[in-house]
Amino acid sequence: MTFRITAAQPHINRYAGPSASPSATVWEYKVEYTSPSLGTGSLCPGEPEDQWALALPGHWSGSILSTGTSSSFAFACLPRVTAPTLGGVAAKCVELGYPPWQSNDPRIDGTALSLSSGDALRHHVTCTAMASADYCGEATPNTLSGTPITLYHAGNVPTQTSGSVPGYVAGGPVREDYFFESAWALVDPISGQPVTSATLPFRVRTQAVCLTKKRWSTLPYDGLCMNNHGDTLQPSRVPDPRNPDVQAKYCEEYTRDELIQRGAVLFSYSKFLDAALYRFKHVTTGQYLTTSRISIHSLESHLHATLYQPDASVFSDAANYLLIDGFRYSYEGPLFRPETPTHLFEGIAVSPLLRYRSTSSPTRFITLVGGSDAAVPDGYVLDEVEGYTSASQNPPSSAAALHLYGNDTGDYLTTGDEAHLPEGYEPLTVTPMGYLPQLEHYAAPRPY
């Protein structure tokens, strides 16, 4: 394969708006490839105005960057500002103010950050994992392209006092409704130890120091963030603090200085954009409720035990609902929350999941996918939009297909778990109303 630079111009930051001035030192390039099997095409996708790339030092191999070479470099496609927000995360990090070189270009957040050459590269590499939510430094994204995030460095991350001890990183919300997600550090890929000096080893990678929330909370953290060495599946490099067997700390349980001592360079915040859909049963009436509006309570009488219930601010009889046959058979899958930015649905057909309430009984509900063939029964009125499901006609084979079931007493149940239907319930829909989005399929790896 042969590459050819077809155009070059002074770089203009894609996030700085239409009035941004060209950089005095950084250039961007259009690159064309030619090969016997693929023919000729643009290295970066999109319309001609989107086909620009930055040239960045070093050589990426998976999640590891080789820094000590001047004989190779990489192109990273610049991000599009309009949806879909394609582009390499390395180029996005340059736009966010973390180039792998010393720079006097103005930062889009208005802050000043004077770094040595080594520290500039350290911040840049850390940003690449942070931007793709590559928690364990395995070149495995745990996010969707275009997910809104905000980030801070050690000098401007907001802090708060916890108890009588000051200096804890603020949990949020900050900048509207962003919440603390992770602290990120550069590590030596051989030893796994954080790199805290400006002098970098020959090869480096980045991972999260700790976890407080996941960017997409219903993504299977242990499934996408594991080390697989031969036939032995090793524990994750970042133990999940939700797992009571590993004694891991949440990020918010460290002070800012403690996180910096552990190698933290950047701090990321993200919104809550997905929700878990659960199925509940009323302990008295036996009627079912399928909802994402839940609350989770810790049980002091049982170590690590939690109680899942419908949200009492939404459901007046919430205390009388229990999960069906325990957690395992009550979790339906993920939903996109109603607040999800619409640009994240680019290329994904979605439909709203609507909850209706009976006008005659506070414990009778029916949950339907908007646009499906399932009709709203008489005596039910729209209560709330639960979120958004996938409307794809060709969903992944593992996607749960939501059907509506009913019994001869006029009760309803919406579920994708056909194998564990309660006795007396028969299907009321022939074709699926919709599919629960399998977010891990949308988080397919993308090149740096």
GROMACS .gro file of N, CA and C in nm, residues 144 336 342-351 389-392 437 439 442:
model
   57
  144LEU      N    1  -1.949   0.481   2.299
  144LEU     CA    2  -1.998   0.499   2.164
  144LEU      C    3  -1.941   0.628   2.109
  336PHE      N    4  -3.149   0.320   2.591
  336PHE     CA    5  -3.099   0.456   2.583
  336PHE      C    6  -3.194   0.545   2.663
  342THR      N    7  -2.949   1.301   2.031
  342THR     CA    8  -2.998   1.231   1.913
  342THR      C    9  -2.886   1.196   1.815
  343HIS      N   10  -2.773   1.269   1.819
  343HIS     CA   11  -2.667   1.236   1.723
  343HIS      C   12  -2.605   1.100   1.750
  344LEU      N   13  -2.624   1.047   1.873
  344LEU     CA   14  -2.573   0.913   1.901
  344LEU      C   15  -2.654   0.805   1.830
  345PHE      N   16  -2.771   0.841   1.779
  345PHE     CA   17  -2.854   0.745   1.707
  345PHE      C   18  -2.822   0.743   1.559
  346GLU      N   19  -2.718   0.816   1.518
  346GLU     CA   20  -2.681   0.818   1.377
  346GLU      C   21  -2.652   0.675   1.330
  347GLY      N   22  -2.729   0.630   1.233
  347GLY     CA   23  -2.710   0.494   1.181
  347GLY      C   24  -2.777   0.387   1.264
  348ILE      N   25  -2.849   0.425   1.373
  348ILE     CA   26  -2.917   0.328   1.459
  348ILE      C   27  -3.066   0.364   1.461
  349ALA      N   28  -3.151   0.275   1.413
  349ALA     CA   29  -3.296   0.299   1.418
  349ALA      C   30  -3.345   0.274   1.560
  350VAL      N   31  -3.414   0.370   1.619
  350VAL     CA   32  -3.463   0.357   1.756
  350VAL      C   33  -3.611   0.389   1.762
  351SER      N   34  -3.675   0.336   1.866
  351SER     CA   35  -3.816   0.365   1.893
  351SER      C   36  -3.831   0.389   2.042
  389THR      N   37  -3.548   0.198   2.250
  389THR     CA   38  -3.504   0.065   2.211
  389THR      C   39  -3.454   0.068   2.068
  390SER      N   40  -3.389  -0.040   2.027
  390SER     CA   41  -3.348  -0.054   1.889
  390SER      C   42  -3.467  -0.100   1.806
  391ALA      N   43  -3.484  -0.039   1.688
  391ALA     CA   44  -3.593  -0.077   1.599
  391ALA      C   45  -3.541  -0.153   1.478
  392SER      N   46  -3.417  -0.199   1.485
  392SER     CA   47  -3.355  -0.266   1.371
  392SER      C   48  -3.429  -0.392   1.332
  437PRO      N   49  -3.114  -0.253   2.289
  437PRO     CA   50  -2.986  -0.229   2.221
  437PRO      C   51  -2.871  -0.297   2.293
  439LEU      N   52  -2.533  -0.263   2.357
  439LEU     CA   53  -2.440  -0.151   2.342
  439LEU      C   54  -2.300  -0.196   2.305
  442TYR      N   55  -2.228  -0.166   1.945
  442TYR     CA   56  -2.208  -0.032   1.893
  442TYR      C   57  -2.071   0.021   1.934
   0.00000   0.00000   0.00000
